[in-house]
mmCIF file of C-alpha atoms in Angstrom:
data_model
loop_
_atom_site.group_PDB
_atom_site.id
_atom_site.type_symbol
_atom_site.label_atom_id
_atom_site.label_comp_id
_atom_site.label_asym_id
_atom_site.label_seq_id
_atom_site.Cartn_x
_atom_site.Cartn_y
_atom_site.Cartn_z
ATOM 1 C CA GLU Y 20 -12.941 -223.411 124.764
ATOM 2 C CA ALA Y 21 -10.508 -224.613 122.183
ATOM 3 C CA ALA Y 22 -7.150 -224.392 123.408
ATOM 4 C CA VAL Y 23 -3.583 -224.214 121.529
ATOM 5 C CA THR Y 24 -0.796 -223.417 123.703
ATOM 6 C CA GLN Y 25 2.526 -222.575 122.529
ATOM 7 C CA SER Y 26 5.676 -222.350 124.175
ATOM 8 C CA PRO Y 27 8.066 -220.423 124.728
ATOM 9 C CA ARG Y 28 6.339 -217.508 124.090
ATOM 10 C CA ASN Y 29 9.695 -215.471 123.381
ATOM 11 C CA LYS Y 30 13.006 -216.715 122.138
ATOM 12 C CA VAL Y 31 16.423 -215.157 121.360
ATOM 13 C CA THR Y 32 19.150 -217.610 119.548
ATOM 14 C CA VAL Y 33 22.263 -216.727 117.800
ATOM 15 C CA THR Y 34 22.820 -217.303 114.289
ATOM 16 C CA GLY Y 35 23.494 -221.129 113.781
ATOM 17 C CA GLY Y 36 21.656 -222.226 116.576
ATOM 18 C CA ASN Y 37 19.519 -224.676 117.239
ATOM 19 C CA VAL Y 38 15.659 -224.000 118.168
ATOM 20 C CA THR Y 39 13.163 -226.157 119.098
ATOM 21 C CA LEU Y 40 9.017 -223.939 119.151
ATOM 22 C CA SER Y 41 6.651 -226.581 120.672
ATOM 23 C CA CYS Y 42 2.958 -226.669 120.181
ATOM 24 C CA ARG Y 43 0.113 -228.522 122.352
ATOM 25 C CA GLN Y 44 -3.799 -228.603 121.433
ATOM 26 C CA THR Y 45 -6.223 -230.310 123.895
ATOM 27 C CA ASN Y 46 -9.074 -230.026 121.326
ATOM 28 C CA SER Y 47 -8.863 -233.685 120.210
ATOM 29 C CA HIS Y 48 -7.913 -232.122 116.604
ATOM 30 C CA ASN Y 49 -6.452 -234.086 114.280
ATOM 31 C CA TYR Y 50 -5.192 -231.347 112.021
ATOM 32 C CA MET Y 51 -2.130 -229.045 113.351
ATOM 33 C CA TYR Y 52 -0.168 -226.376 111.793
ATOM 34 C CA TRP Y 53 2.735 -223.855 112.117
ATOM 35 C CA TYR Y 54 2.625 -220.541 110.432
ATOM 36 C CA ARG Y 55 5.043 -217.702 110.466
ATOM 37 C CA GLN Y 56 3.922 -213.982 110.437
ATOM 38 C CA ASP Y 57 5.740 -211.109 108.909
ATOM 39 C CA THR Y 58 5.351 -207.614 108.706
ATOM 40 C CA GLY Y 59 3.451 -206.838 105.209
ATOM 41 C CA HIS Y 60 2.695 -210.730 104.594
ATOM 42 C CA GLY Y 61 -0.232 -212.728 105.236
ATOM 43 C CA LEU Y 62 0.513 -215.918 107.522
ATOM 44 C CA ARG Y 63 2.489 -218.179 105.571
ATOM 45 C CA LEU Y 64 2.264 -222.288 106.179
ATOM 46 C CA ILE Y 65 5.609 -224.179 107.064
ATOM 47 C CA HIS Y 66 4.292 -227.413 107.916
ATOM 48 C CA TYR Y 67 1.024 -229.296 108.820
ATOM 49 C CA SER Y 68 0.545 -232.418 110.266
ATOM 50 C CA TYR Y 69 -2.974 -234.691 109.662
ATOM 51 C CA GLY Y 70 -2.281 -236.771 112.787
ATOM 52 C CA ALA Y 71 0.543 -238.567 115.260
ATOM 53 C CA GLY Y 72 3.711 -239.357 113.132
ATOM 54 C CA ASN Y 73 2.450 -237.699 109.786
ATOM 55 C CA LEU Y 74 4.010 -234.505 108.519
ATOM 56 C CA GLN Y 75 2.850 -232.736 105.108
ATOM 57 C CA ILE Y 76 4.917 -229.642 103.641
ATOM 58 C CA GLY Y 77 3.646 -226.347 103.864
ATOM 59 C CA ASP Y 78 4.578 -223.522 101.345
ATOM 60 C CA VAL Y 79 7.873 -221.891 103.290
ATOM 61 C CA PRO Y 80 9.476 -225.141 104.677
ATOM 62 C CA ASP Y 81 13.090 -224.500 103.687
ATOM 63 C CA GLY Y 82 15.150 -224.473 107.176
ATOM 64 C CA TYR Y 83 12.880 -225.991 109.159
ATOM 65 C CA LYS Y 84 11.670 -229.220 110.286
ATOM 66 C CA ALA Y 85 8.940 -230.222 112.400
ATOM 67 C CA THR Y 86 7.574 -233.494 114.275
ATOM 68 C CA ARG Y 87 4.196 -234.717 115.462
ATOM 69 C CA THR Y 88 4.767 -237.031 118.085
ATOM 70 C CA THR Y 89 1.152 -237.539 119.437
ATOM 71 C CA GLN Y 90 -2.143 -236.078 118.463
ATOM 72 C CA GLU Y 91 -1.924 -233.182 121.023
ATOM 73 C CA ASP Y 92 2.231 -232.315 120.114
ATOM 74 C CA PHE Y 93 3.649 -230.536 117.102
ATOM 75 C CA PHE Y 94 7.082 -229.382 117.261
ATOM 76 C CA LEU Y 95 8.796 -226.867 115.091
ATOM 77 C CA LEU Y 96 12.673 -227.529 114.611
ATOM 78 C CA LEU Y 97 15.353 -224.625 113.767
ATOM 79 C CA GLU Y 98 18.188 -226.648 113.446
ATOM 80 C CA LEU Y 99 20.642 -223.969 112.095
ATOM 81 C CA ALA Y 100 18.784 -220.939 112.729
ATOM 82 C CA SER Y 101 19.137 -217.763 110.393
ATOM 83 C CA PRO Y 102 18.418 -214.247 111.110
ATOM 84 C CA SER Y 103 15.831 -214.290 108.000
ATOM 85 C CA GLN Y 104 13.915 -216.705 110.330
ATOM 86 C CA THR Y 105 13.247 -213.740 112.641
ATOM 87 C CA SER Y 106 9.400 -213.896 113.023
ATOM 88 C CA LEU Y 107 6.269 -214.408 115.024
ATOM 89 C CA TYR Y 108 5.406 -218.268 115.103
ATOM 90 C CA PHE Y 109 1.560 -219.506 115.320
ATOM 91 C CA CYS Y 110 0.613 -222.946 115.713
ATOM 92 C CA ALA Y 111 -2.833 -223.798 115.088
ATOM 93 C CA SER Y 112 -5.141 -226.609 115.054
ATOM 94 C CA SER Y 113 -8.177 -227.629 112.672
ATOM 95 C CA ASP Y 114 -11.719 -229.632 113.376
ATOM 96 C CA ALA Y 115 -12.763 -231.803 110.411
ATOM 97 C CA ARG Y 116 -14.995 -228.486 109.436
ATOM 98 C CA GLY Y 117 -11.930 -226.477 108.914
ATOM 99 C CA GLU Y 118 -12.649 -224.154 111.756
ATOM 100 C CA VAL Y 119 -9.035 -223.243 113.169
ATOM 101 C CA PHE Y 120 -7.868 -222.287 116.651
ATOM 102 C CA PHE Y 121 -4.750 -220.371 117.086
ATOM 103 C CA GLY Y 122 -2.393 -220.123 119.563
ATOM 104 C CA LYS Y 123 -1.239 -216.975 120.768
ATOM 105 C CA GLY Y 124 2.172 -217.105 119.079
ATOM 106 C CA THR Y 125 6.035 -217.450 119.506
ATOM 107 C CA ARG Y 126 8.032 -214.420 119.105
ATOM 108 C CA LEU Y 127 11.490 -215.646 117.822
ATOM 109 C CA THR Y 128 14.513 -213.291 117.166
ATOM 110 C CA VAL Y 129 17.709 -214.888 115.809
ATOM 111 C CA VAL Y 130 21.072 -212.559 116.198
ATOM 112 C CA LYS W 26 1.536 -213.530 94.022
ATOM 113 C CA THR W 27 -0.484 -212.353 96.820
ATOM 114 C CA GLN W 28 -3.974 -214.186 96.548
ATOM 115 C CA VAL W 29 -5.893 -212.016 99.125
ATOM 116 C CA GLU W 30 -5.083 -208.117 99.607
ATOM 117 C CA GLN W 31 -6.732 -206.158 102.290
ATOM 118 C CA SER W 32 -7.137 -202.581 102.321
ATOM 119 C CA PRO W 33 -6.594 -199.976 103.702
ATOM 120 C CA GLN W 34 -3.215 -201.069 105.456
ATOM 121 C CA SER W 35 -4.092 -199.147 108.362
ATOM 122 C CA LEU W 36 -6.896 -196.728 109.709
ATOM 123 C CA VAL W 37 -6.897 -194.679 112.504
ATOM 124 C CA VAL W 38 -10.544 -193.502 113.807
ATOM 125 C CA ARG W 39 -11.849 -191.820 116.898
ATOM 126 C CA GLN W 40 -13.877 -193.994 119.648
ATOM 127 C CA GLY W 41 -17.715 -194.183 118.350
ATOM 128 C CA GLU W 42 -16.792 -193.784 114.684
ATOM 129 C CA ASN W 43 -17.850 -196.353 112.244
ATOM 130 C CA CYS W 44 -15.375 -198.135 109.849
ATOM 131 C CA VAL W 45 -15.187 -200.276 106.629
ATOM 132 C CA LEU W 46 -12.339 -202.788 105.938
ATOM 133 C CA GLN W 47 -11.742 -204.092 102.422
ATOM 134 C CA CYS W 48 -10.856 -207.615 101.382
ATOM 135 C CA ASN W 49 -10.327 -208.798 97.542
ATOM 136 C CA TYR W 50 -9.153 -211.853 96.792
ATOM 137 C CA SER W 51 -8.269 -214.238 93.543
ATOM 138 C CA VAL W 52 -8.370 -217.461 95.481
ATOM 139 C CA THR W 53 -10.068 -220.372 93.377
ATOM 140 C CA PRO W 54 -12.116 -222.199 94.737
ATOM 141 C CA ASP W 55 -13.326 -219.715 97.707
ATOM 142 C CA ASN W 56 -15.580 -222.237 99.813
ATOM 143 C CA HIS W 57 -15.634 -219.605 102.879
ATOM 144 C CA LEU W 58 -13.829 -216.486 104.231
ATOM 145 C CA ARG W 59 -13.109 -215.610 107.923
ATOM 146 C CA TRP W 60 -12.396 -212.386 109.452
ATOM 147 C CA PHE W 61 -10.082 -212.674 112.261
ATOM 148 C CA LYS W 62 -8.919 -210.404 114.798
ATOM 149 C CA GLN W 63 -5.538 -210.238 116.183
ATOM 150 C CA ASP W 64 -4.750 -208.240 119.288
ATOM 151 C CA THR W 65 -0.817 -207.466 119.891
ATOM 152 C CA GLY W 66 0.520 -210.300 121.624
ATOM 153 C CA LYS W 67 -2.257 -212.802 120.955
ATOM 154 C CA GLY W 68 -3.306 -215.169 118.290
ATOM 155 C CA LEU W 69 -5.951 -214.673 115.860
ATOM 156 C CA VAL W 70 -9.860 -214.635 117.019
ATOM 157 C CA SER W 71 -12.297 -215.540 114.583
ATOM 158 C CA LEU W 72 -14.924 -212.521 114.353
ATOM 159 C CA THR W 73 -17.416 -214.260 111.682
ATOM 160 C CA VAL W 74 -17.558 -216.846 108.845
ATOM 161 C CA LEU W 75 -19.375 -216.198 105.372
ATOM 162 C CA VAL W 76 -19.975 -219.111 102.709
ATOM 163 C CA ASP W 77 -22.697 -218.317 100.500
ATOM 164 C CA GLN W 78 -22.553 -216.989 97.425
ATOM 165 C CA LYS W 79 -23.504 -213.459 98.861
ATOM 166 C CA ASP W 80 -23.783 -213.542 102.322
ATOM 167 C CA LYS W 81 -24.278 -211.205 105.165
ATOM 168 C CA THR W 82 -23.113 -211.825 109.094
ATOM 169 C CA SER W 83 -23.493 -209.813 111.937
ATOM 170 C CA ASN W 84 -21.851 -210.319 115.422
ATOM 171 C CA GLY W 85 -22.849 -207.215 117.878
ATOM 172 C CA ARG W 86 -20.831 -204.676 116.358
ATOM 173 C CA TYR W 87 -19.352 -206.281 113.633
ATOM 174 C CA SER W 88 -20.704 -206.954 110.571
ATOM 175 C CA ALA W 89 -19.658 -208.797 107.101
ATOM 176 C CA THR W 90 -20.277 -208.974 103.795
ATOM 177 C CA LEU W 91 -19.161 -211.223 101.099
ATOM 178 C CA ASP W 92 -19.777 -211.314 97.177
ATOM 179 C CA LYS W 93 -18.202 -214.503 95.707
ATOM 180 C CA ASP W 94 -18.925 -213.054 91.914
ATOM 181 C CA ALA W 95 -16.836 -210.048 92.700
ATOM 182 C CA LYS W 96 -14.472 -212.064 95.242
ATOM 183 C CA HIS W 97 -14.640 -208.768 97.591
ATOM 184 C CA SER W 98 -15.596 -209.091 101.452
ATOM 185 C CA THR W 99 -16.294 -205.998 103.774
ATOM 186 C CA LEU W 100 -15.990 -205.830 107.677
ATOM 187 C CA HIS W 101 -17.743 -202.928 109.447
ATOM 188 C CA ILE W 102 -17.717 -201.987 112.368
ATOM 189 C CA THR W 103 -20.144 -199.993 114.161
ATOM 190 C CA ALA W 104 -19.575 -197.515 117.382
ATOM 191 C CA THR W 105 -15.785 -198.451 117.576
ATOM 192 C CA LEU W 106 -14.076 -198.864 121.100
ATOM 193 C CA LEU W 107 -10.575 -198.470 122.288
ATOM 194 C CA ASP W 108 -10.555 -202.459 122.624
ATOM 195 C CA ASP W 109 -11.134 -202.776 119.103
ATOM 196 C CA THR W 110 -7.609 -201.316 118.296
ATOM 197 C CA ALA W 111 -5.883 -204.656 116.792
ATOM 198 C CA THR W 112 -5.006 -206.523 113.138
ATOM 199 C CA TYR W 113 -7.820 -207.829 111.331
ATOM 200 C CA ILE W 114 -6.970 -210.631 108.616
ATOM 201 C CA CYS W 115 -9.330 -211.802 106.292
ATOM 202 C CA VAL W 116 -8.595 -215.480 105.382
ATOM 203 C CA VAL W 117 -10.112 -217.251 102.705
ATOM 204 C CA GLY W 118 -10.532 -221.047 102.627
ATOM 205 C CA ASP W 119 -10.508 -223.243 99.780
ATOM 206 C CA ARG W 120 -12.314 -226.224 101.043
ATOM 207 C CA GLY W 121 -14.947 -226.840 103.621
ATOM 208 C CA SER W 122 -13.124 -229.249 105.580
ATOM 209 C CA ALA W 123 -9.530 -229.411 107.332
ATOM 210 C CA LEU W 124 -8.159 -230.747 104.010
ATOM 211 C CA GLY W 125 -8.425 -227.100 102.546
ATOM 212 C CA ARG W 126 -5.591 -224.318 102.302
ATOM 213 C CA LEU W 127 -6.495 -221.073 103.981
ATOM 214 C CA HIS W 128 -5.282 -217.917 102.393
ATOM 215 C CA PHE W 129 -4.181 -215.033 104.582
ATOM 216 C CA GLY W 130 -4.097 -211.298 104.041
ATOM 217 C CA ALA W 131 -1.935 -209.184 105.451
ATOM 218 C CA GLY W 132 -4.277 -207.537 107.438
ATOM 219 C CA THR W 133 -5.515 -204.009 108.215
ATOM 220 C CA GLN W 134 -4.101 -202.436 111.176
ATOM 221 C CA LEU W 135 -6.839 -200.689 113.216
ATOM 222 C CA ILE W 136 -6.174 -197.626 115.566
ATOM 223 C CA VAL W 137 -8.629 -196.302 117.532
ATOM 224 C CA ILE W 138 -7.999 -193.281 119.622
ATOM 225 C CA PRO W 139 -10.056 -191.361 122.292
#
């Protein structure tokens, strides 16, 4: 079964703080994604990657950086966290056919 | 503008009852449509995928329809169980590969009560 593991599962930080969310997939998938989920909205794409060293901008990239260090690992960086970035973050990986597998999510609170 | 609209926003049913969730979309092209179940504190788990112009699928107590002409899909849950309590999310893919974009609805929150 496809596996996508996110860490941490919960994080609280202060405004202006520095946060890194981690994602690892063991599916040998080339494609990985970071989404945020907010009440009343569908999941929104922040950044995605086609492979190690590749980075593509999603639909809501402002305030976020990302880095794909290996095929397995995709990181989301918030260098100056703001309360508007309080959200539930999902990482996902996808096979070539487009079937997507999601992690369990990271709940980030910026106070 | 929201391209995938789900209704109702929330729904409460008694255990054993049937329910129907709706999804309307304006995504073009619409290669496929998936329904996901999202349990609290967990990720999204795929229930079914619909591909054809007029498609039907069945997966245990879950069945779904898709009409691409109407850009409309339904998810039927038969004989609901307490474990069906979750958010159900409709997702439209504009391609049949990982190069495509996924368009997410905001979800229908289903609560099943004893």
